[in-house]
Coordinates of C-alpha atoms in Angstrom, one line a residue:
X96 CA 0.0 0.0 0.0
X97 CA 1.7 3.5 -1.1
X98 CA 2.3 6.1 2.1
X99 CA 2.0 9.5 1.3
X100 CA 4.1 11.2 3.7
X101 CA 3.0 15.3 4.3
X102 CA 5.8 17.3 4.9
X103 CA 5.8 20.1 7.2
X104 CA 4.9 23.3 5.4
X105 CA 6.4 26.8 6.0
X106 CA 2.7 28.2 6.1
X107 CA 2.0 26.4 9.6
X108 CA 5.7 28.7 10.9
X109 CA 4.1 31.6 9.1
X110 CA 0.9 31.6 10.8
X111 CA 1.5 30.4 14.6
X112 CA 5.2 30.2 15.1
X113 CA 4.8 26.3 14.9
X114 CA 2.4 23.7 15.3
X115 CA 1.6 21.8 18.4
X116 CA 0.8 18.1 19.0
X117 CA -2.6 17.6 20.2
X118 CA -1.9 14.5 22.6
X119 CA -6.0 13.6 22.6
X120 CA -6.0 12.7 18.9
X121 CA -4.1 10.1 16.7
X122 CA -1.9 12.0 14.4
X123 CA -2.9 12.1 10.8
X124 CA 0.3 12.8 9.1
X125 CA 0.5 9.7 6.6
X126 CA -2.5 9.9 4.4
X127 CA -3.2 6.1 2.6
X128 CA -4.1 7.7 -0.9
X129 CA -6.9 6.1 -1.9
X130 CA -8.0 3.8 0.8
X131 CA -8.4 5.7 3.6
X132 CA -11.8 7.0 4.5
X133 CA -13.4 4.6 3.2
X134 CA -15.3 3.6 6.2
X135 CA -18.0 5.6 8.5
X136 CA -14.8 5.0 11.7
X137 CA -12.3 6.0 9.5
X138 CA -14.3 9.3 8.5
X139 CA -15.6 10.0 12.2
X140 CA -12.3 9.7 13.3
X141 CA -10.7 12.3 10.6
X142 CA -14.0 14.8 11.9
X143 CA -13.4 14.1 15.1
X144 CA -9.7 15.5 15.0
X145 CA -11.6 18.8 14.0
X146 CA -14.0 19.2 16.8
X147 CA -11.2 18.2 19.3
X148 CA -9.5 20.7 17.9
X149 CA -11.8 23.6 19.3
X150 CA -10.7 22.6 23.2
X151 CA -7.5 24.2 22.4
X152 CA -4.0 23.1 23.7
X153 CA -0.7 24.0 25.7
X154 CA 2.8 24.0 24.5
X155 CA 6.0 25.5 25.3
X156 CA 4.7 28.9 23.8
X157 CA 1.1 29.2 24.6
X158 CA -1.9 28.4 26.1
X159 CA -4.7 28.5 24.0
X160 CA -7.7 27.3 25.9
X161 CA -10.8 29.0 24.7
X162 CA -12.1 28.0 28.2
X163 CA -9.6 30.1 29.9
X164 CA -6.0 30.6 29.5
X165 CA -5.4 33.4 27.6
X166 CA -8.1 32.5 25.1
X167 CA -11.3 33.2 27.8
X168 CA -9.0 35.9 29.6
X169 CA -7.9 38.3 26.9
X170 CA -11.6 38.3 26.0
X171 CA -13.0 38.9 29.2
X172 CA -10.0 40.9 30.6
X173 CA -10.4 43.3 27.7
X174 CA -14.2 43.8 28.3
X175 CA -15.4 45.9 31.1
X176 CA -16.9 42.4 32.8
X177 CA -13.8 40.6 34.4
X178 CA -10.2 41.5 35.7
X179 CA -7.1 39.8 36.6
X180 CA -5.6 42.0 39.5
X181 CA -2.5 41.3 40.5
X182 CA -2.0 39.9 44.4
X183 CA 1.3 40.8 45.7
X184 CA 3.6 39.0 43.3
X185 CA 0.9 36.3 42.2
X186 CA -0.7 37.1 38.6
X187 CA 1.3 39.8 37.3
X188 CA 3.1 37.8 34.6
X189 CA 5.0 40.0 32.8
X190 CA 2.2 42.8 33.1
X191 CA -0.1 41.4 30.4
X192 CA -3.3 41.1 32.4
X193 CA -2.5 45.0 33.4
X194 CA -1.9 46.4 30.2
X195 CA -5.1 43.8 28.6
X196 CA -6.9 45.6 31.4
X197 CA -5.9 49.3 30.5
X198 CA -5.9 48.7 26.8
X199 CA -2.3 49.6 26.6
X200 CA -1.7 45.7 25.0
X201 CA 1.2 45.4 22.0
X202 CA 1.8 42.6 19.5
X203 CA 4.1 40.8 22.7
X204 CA 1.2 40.5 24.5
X205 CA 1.5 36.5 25.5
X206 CA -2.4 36.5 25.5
X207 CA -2.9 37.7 22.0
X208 CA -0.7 35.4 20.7
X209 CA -2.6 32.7 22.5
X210 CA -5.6 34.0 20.8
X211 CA -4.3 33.9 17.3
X212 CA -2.2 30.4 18.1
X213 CA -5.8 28.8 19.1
X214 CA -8.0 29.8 15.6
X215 CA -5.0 29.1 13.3
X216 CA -3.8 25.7 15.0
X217 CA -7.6 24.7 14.3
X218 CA -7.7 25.8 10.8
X219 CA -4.7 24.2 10.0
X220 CA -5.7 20.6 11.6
X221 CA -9.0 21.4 9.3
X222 CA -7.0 22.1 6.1
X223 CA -5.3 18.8 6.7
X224 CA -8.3 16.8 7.0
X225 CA -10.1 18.4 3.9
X226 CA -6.8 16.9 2.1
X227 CA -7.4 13.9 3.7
X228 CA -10.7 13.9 2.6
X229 CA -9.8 14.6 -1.1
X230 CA -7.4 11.9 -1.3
X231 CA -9.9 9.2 0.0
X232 CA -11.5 7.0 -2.3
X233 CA -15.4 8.4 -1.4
X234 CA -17.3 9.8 -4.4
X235 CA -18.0 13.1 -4.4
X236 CA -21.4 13.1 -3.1
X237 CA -20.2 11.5 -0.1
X238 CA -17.5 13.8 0.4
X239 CA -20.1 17.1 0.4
X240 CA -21.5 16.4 3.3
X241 CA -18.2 16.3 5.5
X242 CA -17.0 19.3 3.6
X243 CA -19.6 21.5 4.6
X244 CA -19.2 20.2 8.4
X245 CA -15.3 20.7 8.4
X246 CA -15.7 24.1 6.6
X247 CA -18.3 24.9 9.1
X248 CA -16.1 24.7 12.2
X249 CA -13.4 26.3 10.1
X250 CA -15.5 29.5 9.7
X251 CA -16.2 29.4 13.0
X252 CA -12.3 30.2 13.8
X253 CA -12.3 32.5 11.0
X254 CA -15.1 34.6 13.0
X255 CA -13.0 34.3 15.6
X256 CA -10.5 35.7 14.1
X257 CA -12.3 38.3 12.3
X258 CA -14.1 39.7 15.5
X259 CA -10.3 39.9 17.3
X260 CA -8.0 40.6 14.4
X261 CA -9.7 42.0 11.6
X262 CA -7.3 42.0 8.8
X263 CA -5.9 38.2 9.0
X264 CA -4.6 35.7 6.3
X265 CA -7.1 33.4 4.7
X266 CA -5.7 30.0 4.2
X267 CA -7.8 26.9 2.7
X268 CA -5.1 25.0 0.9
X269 CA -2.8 22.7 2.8
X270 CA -0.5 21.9 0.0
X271 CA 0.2 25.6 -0.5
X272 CA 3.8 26.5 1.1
X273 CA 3.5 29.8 0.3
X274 CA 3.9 32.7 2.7
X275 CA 0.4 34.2 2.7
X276 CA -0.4 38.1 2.7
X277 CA -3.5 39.8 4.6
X278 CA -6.4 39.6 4.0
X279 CA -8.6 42.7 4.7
X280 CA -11.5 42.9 6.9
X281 CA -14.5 42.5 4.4
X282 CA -12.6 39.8 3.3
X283 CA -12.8 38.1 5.9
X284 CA -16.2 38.7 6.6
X285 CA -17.1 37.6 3.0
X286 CA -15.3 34.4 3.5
X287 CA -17.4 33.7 6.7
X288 CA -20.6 34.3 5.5
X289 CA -19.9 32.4 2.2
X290 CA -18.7 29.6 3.6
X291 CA -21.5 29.2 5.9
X292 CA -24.0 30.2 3.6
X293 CA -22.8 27.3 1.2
X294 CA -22.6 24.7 4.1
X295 CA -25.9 25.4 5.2
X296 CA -28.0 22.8 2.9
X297 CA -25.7 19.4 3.5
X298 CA -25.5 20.4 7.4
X299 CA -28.0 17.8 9.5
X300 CA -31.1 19.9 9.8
X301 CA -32.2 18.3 13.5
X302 CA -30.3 18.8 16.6
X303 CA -27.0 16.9 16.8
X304 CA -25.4 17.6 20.6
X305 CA -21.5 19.1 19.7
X306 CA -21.9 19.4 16.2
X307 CA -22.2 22.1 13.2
X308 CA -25.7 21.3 12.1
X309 CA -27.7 23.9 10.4
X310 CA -29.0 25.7 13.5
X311 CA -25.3 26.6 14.5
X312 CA -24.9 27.6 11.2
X313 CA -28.0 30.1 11.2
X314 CA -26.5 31.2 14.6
X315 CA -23.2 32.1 13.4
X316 CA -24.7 34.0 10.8
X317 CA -26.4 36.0 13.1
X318 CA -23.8 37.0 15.4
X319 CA -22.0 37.7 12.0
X320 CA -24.7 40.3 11.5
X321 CA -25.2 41.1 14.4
X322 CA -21.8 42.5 14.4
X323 CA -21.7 43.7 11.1
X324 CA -21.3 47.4 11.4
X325 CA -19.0 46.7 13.9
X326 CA -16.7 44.9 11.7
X327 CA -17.3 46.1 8.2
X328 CA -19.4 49.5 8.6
X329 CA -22.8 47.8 7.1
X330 CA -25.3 47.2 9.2
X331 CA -27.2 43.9 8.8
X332 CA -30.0 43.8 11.6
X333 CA -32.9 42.4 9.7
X334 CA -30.4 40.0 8.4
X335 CA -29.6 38.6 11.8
X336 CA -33.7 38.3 12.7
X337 CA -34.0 36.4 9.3
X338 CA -31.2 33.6 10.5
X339 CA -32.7 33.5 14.2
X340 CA -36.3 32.5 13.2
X341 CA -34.7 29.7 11.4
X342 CA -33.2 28.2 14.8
X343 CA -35.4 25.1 15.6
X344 CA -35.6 23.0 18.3
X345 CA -34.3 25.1 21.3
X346 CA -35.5 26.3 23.8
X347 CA -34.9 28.5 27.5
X348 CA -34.6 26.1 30.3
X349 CA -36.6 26.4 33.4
X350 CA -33.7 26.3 35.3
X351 CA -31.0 29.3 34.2
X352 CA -28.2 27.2 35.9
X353 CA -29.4 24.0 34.1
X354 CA -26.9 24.8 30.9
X355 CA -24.0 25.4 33.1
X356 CA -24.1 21.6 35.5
X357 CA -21.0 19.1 35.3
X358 CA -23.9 17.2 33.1
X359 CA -24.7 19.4 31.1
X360 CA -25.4 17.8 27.8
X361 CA -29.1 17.6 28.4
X362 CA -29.9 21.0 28.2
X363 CA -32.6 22.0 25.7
X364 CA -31.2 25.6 25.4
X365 CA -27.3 24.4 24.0
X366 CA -26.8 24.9 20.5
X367 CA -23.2 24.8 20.2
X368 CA -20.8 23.0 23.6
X369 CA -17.5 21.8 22.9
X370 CA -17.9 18.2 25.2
X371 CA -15.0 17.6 28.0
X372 CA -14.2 14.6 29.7
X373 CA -11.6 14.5 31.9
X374 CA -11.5 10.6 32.4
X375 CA -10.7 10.3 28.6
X376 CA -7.9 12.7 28.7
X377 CA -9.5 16.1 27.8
X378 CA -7.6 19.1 29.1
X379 CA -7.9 23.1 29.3
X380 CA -11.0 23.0 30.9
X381 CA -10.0 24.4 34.0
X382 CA -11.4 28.2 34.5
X383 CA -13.4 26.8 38.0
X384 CA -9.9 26.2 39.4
X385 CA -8.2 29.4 38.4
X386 CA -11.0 32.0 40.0
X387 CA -11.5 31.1 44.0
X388 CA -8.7 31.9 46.7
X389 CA -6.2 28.9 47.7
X390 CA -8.6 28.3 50.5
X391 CA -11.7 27.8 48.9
X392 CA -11.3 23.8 49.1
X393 CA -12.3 24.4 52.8
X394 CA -15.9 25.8 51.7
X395 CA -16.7 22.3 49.3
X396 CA -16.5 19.7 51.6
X397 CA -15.6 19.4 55.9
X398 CA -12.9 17.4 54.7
X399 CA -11.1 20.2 51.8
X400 CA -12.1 17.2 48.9
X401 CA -11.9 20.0 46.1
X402 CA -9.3 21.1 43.9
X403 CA -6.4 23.8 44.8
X404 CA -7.7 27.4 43.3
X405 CA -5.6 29.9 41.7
X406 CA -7.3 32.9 43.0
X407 CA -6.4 34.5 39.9
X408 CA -9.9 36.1 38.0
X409 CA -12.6 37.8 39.1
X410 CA -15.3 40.2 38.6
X411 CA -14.9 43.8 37.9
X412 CA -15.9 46.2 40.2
X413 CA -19.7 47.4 39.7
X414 CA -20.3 44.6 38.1
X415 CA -21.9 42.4 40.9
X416 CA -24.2 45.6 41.9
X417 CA -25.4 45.9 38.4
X418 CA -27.6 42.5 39.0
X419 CA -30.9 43.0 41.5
X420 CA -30.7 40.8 44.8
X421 CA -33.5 39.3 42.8
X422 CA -31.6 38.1 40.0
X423 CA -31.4 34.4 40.2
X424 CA -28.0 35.1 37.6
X425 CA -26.7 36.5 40.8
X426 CA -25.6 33.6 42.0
X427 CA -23.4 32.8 38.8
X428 CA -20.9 35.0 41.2
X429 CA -19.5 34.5 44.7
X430 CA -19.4 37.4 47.1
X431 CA -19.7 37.6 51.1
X432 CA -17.8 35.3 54.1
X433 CA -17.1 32.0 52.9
X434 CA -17.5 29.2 55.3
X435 CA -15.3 26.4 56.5
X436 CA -17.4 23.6 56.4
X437 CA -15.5 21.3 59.0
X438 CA -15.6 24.8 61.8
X439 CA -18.5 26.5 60.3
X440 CA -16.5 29.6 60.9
X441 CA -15.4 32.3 58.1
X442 CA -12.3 30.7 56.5
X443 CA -9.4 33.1 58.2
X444 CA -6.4 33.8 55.2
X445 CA -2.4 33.6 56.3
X446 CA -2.9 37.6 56.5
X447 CA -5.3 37.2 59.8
X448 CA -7.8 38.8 58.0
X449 CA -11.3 36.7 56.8
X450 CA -11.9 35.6 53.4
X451 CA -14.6 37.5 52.5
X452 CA -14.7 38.1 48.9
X453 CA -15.4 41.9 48.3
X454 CA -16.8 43.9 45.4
X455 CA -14.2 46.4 45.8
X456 CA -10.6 46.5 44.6
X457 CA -9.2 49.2 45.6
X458 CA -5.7 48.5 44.5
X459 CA -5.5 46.5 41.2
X460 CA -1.8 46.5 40.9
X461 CA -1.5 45.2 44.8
X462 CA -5.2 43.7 45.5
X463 CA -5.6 41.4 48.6
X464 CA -6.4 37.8 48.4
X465 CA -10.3 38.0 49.1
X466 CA -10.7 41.2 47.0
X467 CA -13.0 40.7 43.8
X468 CA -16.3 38.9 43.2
X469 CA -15.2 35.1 42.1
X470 CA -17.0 33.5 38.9
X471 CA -19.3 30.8 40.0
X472 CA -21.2 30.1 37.0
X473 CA -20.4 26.6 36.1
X474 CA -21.7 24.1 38.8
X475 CA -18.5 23.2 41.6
X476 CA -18.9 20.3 43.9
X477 CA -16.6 18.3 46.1
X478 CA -14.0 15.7 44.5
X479 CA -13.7 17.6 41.3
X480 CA -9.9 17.0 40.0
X481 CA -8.1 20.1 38.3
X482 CA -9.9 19.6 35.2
X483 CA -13.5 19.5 34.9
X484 CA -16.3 17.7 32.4
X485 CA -18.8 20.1 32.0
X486 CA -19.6 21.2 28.5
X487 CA -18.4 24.5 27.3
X488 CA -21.2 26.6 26.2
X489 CA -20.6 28.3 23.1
X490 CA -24.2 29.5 21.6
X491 CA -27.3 28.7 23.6
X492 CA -30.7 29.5 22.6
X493 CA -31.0 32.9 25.2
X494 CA -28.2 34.8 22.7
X495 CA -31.0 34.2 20.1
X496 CA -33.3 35.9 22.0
X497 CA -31.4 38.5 22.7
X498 CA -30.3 39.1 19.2
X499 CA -33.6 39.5 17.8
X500 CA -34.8 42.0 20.9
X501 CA -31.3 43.8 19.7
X502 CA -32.3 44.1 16.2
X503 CA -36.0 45.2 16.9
X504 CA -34.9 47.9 19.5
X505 CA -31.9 49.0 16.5
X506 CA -34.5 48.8 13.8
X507 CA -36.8 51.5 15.9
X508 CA -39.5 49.0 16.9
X509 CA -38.8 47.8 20.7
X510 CA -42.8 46.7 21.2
X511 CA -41.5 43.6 19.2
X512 CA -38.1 42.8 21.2
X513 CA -41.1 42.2 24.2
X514 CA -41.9 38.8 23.9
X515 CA -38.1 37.7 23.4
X516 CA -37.1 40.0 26.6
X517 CA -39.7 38.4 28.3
X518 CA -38.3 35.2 28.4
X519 CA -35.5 36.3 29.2
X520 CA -36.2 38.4 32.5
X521 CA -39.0 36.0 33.4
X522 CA -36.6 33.1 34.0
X523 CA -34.3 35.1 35.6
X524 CA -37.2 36.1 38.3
X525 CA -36.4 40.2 37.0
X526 CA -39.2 42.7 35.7
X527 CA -39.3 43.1 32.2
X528 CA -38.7 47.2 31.7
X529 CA -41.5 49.3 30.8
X530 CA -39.6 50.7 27.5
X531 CA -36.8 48.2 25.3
X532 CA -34.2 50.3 24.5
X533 CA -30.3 49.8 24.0
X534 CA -28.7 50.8 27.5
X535 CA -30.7 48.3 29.2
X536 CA -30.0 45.3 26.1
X537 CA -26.2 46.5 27.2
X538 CA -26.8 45.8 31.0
X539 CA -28.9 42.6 30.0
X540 CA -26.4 41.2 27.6
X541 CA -24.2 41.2 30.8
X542 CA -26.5 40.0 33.3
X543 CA -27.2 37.2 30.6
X544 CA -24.1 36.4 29.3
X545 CA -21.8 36.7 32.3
X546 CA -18.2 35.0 32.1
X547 CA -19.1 33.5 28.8
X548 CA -16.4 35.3 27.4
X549 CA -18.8 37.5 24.8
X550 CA -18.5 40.5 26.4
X551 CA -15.7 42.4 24.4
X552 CA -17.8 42.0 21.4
X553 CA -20.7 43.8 23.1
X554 CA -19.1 46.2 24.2
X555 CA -17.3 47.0 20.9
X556 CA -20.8 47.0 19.3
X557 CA -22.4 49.4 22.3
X558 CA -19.7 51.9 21.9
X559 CA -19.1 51.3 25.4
X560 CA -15.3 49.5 24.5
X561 CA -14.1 53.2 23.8
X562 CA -15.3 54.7 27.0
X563 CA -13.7 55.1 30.2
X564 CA -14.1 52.3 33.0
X565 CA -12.7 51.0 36.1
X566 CA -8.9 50.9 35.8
X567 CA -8.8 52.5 31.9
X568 CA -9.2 55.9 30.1
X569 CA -10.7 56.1 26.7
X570 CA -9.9 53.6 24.1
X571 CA -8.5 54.7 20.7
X572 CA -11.1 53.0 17.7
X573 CA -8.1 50.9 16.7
X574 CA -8.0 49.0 19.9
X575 CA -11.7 47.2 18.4
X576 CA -8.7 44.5 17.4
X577 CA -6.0 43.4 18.6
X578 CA -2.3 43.8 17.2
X579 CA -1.3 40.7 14.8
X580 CA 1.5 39.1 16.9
X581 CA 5.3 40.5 16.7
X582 CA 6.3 36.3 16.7
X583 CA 4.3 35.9 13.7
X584 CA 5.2 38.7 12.0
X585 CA 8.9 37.9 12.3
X586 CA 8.3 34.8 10.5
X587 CA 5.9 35.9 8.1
X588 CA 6.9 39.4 6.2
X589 CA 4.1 39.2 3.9
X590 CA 1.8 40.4 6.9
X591 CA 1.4 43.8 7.6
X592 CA 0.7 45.0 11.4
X593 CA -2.8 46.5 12.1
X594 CA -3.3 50.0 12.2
X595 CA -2.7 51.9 15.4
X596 CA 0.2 49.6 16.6
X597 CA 3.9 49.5 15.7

């Protein structure tokens, strides 16, 4: 049998410095032309390395975990939601949660590399299967049907990409060794929505848990125009109401919390997770253990059976007070004394002083231990290991609600964002406002969509990005994306830096 061997390209150094091993997936680096893929294992297996692909990975130069380092933290560090303070000489790592923080980032941010490292890592394991595809022996009506799928995650990084980078390469073949130049904006954008569009009709129509079926597809679309005069100057609202309608088979679940258990996979409001399992060897899912003081273990169980905390991120300041006492989404945060379970007294810190987790910050270069609200969103129980198995939540059925109230209230009729906002305040126990308009969608979006890492786009859509907030002045227009990495433009001088940065 003849062994195609693939050698390593110059595009993967171009893009992300170089590739990393993903040590949950069998390596696909010898192709069998003309025999492989022949069979449904053979195919799932080649998918599968895709979607494993969105939970991210660690190496010697980044940590791209969309769940939390630096993929989640840039994100939610750069929005006016979370913060990293640093706590005496714990979490100030080089100054990059500061400046992230400030908006004072540059292309060595360690973050923003992360960030790129995590989209173009993905596309790349894509590009490779799609080659692997079109060397198999299927016909090509069986090979349609995977294409759109695989092309379907891959626009999903490209989104990615073009919501935090703007003007990025677009790269589809593998074979091509080529150094590869910008692409603009619109560009991008254009790519997305094509690729999507043309997916759309051989993606499964009914609900398939973890995969691009056609009701992620419709919701990507919308979030694209949602966003659209964000990113390209056109606004597209009646656009994004069109792709909502045409998301079927979701729905709000009674319980808000219900999306967000270790078993979460039963949730009727999920469109898009990316599934964890730490028993087979999944990694990077470990946000839960970076948030809560070094203490916290004392709180789960009498005995401390819980996992060590980082006590690293945390709410920003005003944030907890911006949600009612009535708010059942309050509880997604953890604020007040926290309790030893074995004593039953407050937990007492090496300082003397009680860990009670506080609202305030009043020093975010020098914060204490038990200042900042702590995210408490995903469920935490007793005997939970480092690494957790919920299900990452990427789209659930509230955001389209939401989008459509957004649309109506931008469009100039808010009477029909009612019924969507209706569900939404209902369930979370809150009174629906008497008038829709946009600064309460911006305080809902937050209430909503707290520390699911969405923030920064909101706030880049509201105009509120550019305004002055706790810890940072006014944000020049070019901070709406970040810088393209100095690593990768080393290695690549086809690529031109975004404007506004050196």
């Amino acid at each position: 049998m003849k062994i195609k061997i693939i050698a390593a390209i110059v595009i993967a150094s171009s893009l992300f410095t170089y590739s990393c091993t993903d040590l949950d997936e069998e390596l696909y680096d010898r192709v069998e032309d003309g025999d492989f893929g022949q069979t449904p294992g053979e195919i799932q297996a080649l998918v599968g390395g895709a979607y494993s692909s969105l939970r991210g990975f660690g190496d010697a130069i980044s940590n791209s975990y969309p769940t939390c380092e630096y993929v989640f933290f840039l994100n939610e560090v750069a929005s006016d939601e979370a913060t990293i303070p640093t706590r005496g000489t714990d979490w100030y790592d080089g100054g990059q949660y500061q400046d992230a923080q400030r908006h004072m980032w540059n292309a060595d941010n360690r973050m923003i590399l992360s960030s790129w490292r995590y989209c173009y890592t993905g596309i790349a394991k894509i590009n490779s299967i799609i080659y692997q595809i079109d060397k198999s022996g299927l016909s090509d009506e069986a090979k349609a049907p995977i294409y759109a799928e695989l092309k379907s995650i891959r626009a999903y990084y490209y989104y990615n990409l073009l919501d935090m980078f703007g003007n990025v390469p677009i790269v589809t073949n593998f074979e091509d060794q080529g150094l590869p130049s910008n692409s603009s904006r619109q560009e991008v954008y254009d790519f997305v929505e094509s690729e999507l569009l043309e997916a759309l009709p051989l993606l499964p129509a009914n609900k398939v848990y973890s995969k691009f079926t056609q009701s992620v597809a419709y919701s990507l679309l919308a979030r694209l125009y949602l966003n659209s005069e964000a990113f390209v100057g056109v606004p597209r609202w009646v656009d994004c109401i069109e792709m909502c309608q045409k998301v079927t088979g979701y729905s709000l679940t009674t319980d808000y919390f219900a999306s967000f258990l270790t078993e979460n996979q039963t949730s009727s409001e999920i469109i898009l997770a990316i599934p964890y399992d730490s028993a087979a060897g999944t990694v990077g899912n470990y946000l839960s253990s970076m948030s809560c003081h070094y203490l916290h273990r004392l709180t789960m169980s009498p005995t401390g059976d819980y996992q060590w905390s980082g006590n690293g991120i945390c709410a920003q300041p005003g944030v907890y007070s911006t949600f009612e006492d009535v708010d059942k989404r309050k509880k997604a945060m953890l604020q007040g004394d926290q309790i030893n379970m074995a004593t039953g007294n407050v937990i007492v810190m090496d300082s003397g002083e009680p860990l009670t987790y506080t609202e305030e910050i009043v020093n975010f270069t020098n914060a204490k231990q038990n200042e900042g609200v702590r995210l408490h969103k995903y469920e935490m129980k007793a005997g939970e290991k480092w690494e957790r198995d919920h299900d990452w939540v990427v789209i659930r059925y509230a955001e389209i609600l939401m989008m459509q109230a957004e649309c109506y209230v931008r469009l100039g009729s808010p009477g029909l964002a009612e019924p969507f906002i209706q569900q939404i305040t209902s369930r979370a126990g809150t009174e629906m406002p008497a008038v829709i308009d946009l600064e309460f969608l911006d305080k809902e979006l937050l209430r909503e969509f707290i520390f699911e890492g969405k923030r920064r786009t909101d706030n880049i859509r509201f105009g509120t990005f550019f305004q002055p907030w706790w810890e940072k002045g006014t944000s020049d227009p070019t901070k709406a994306i970040f810088p393209i990495p100095a690593s990768v433009l080393s290695t690549n001088t086809n690529l031109v830096q975004n404007p506004g940065y050196n």
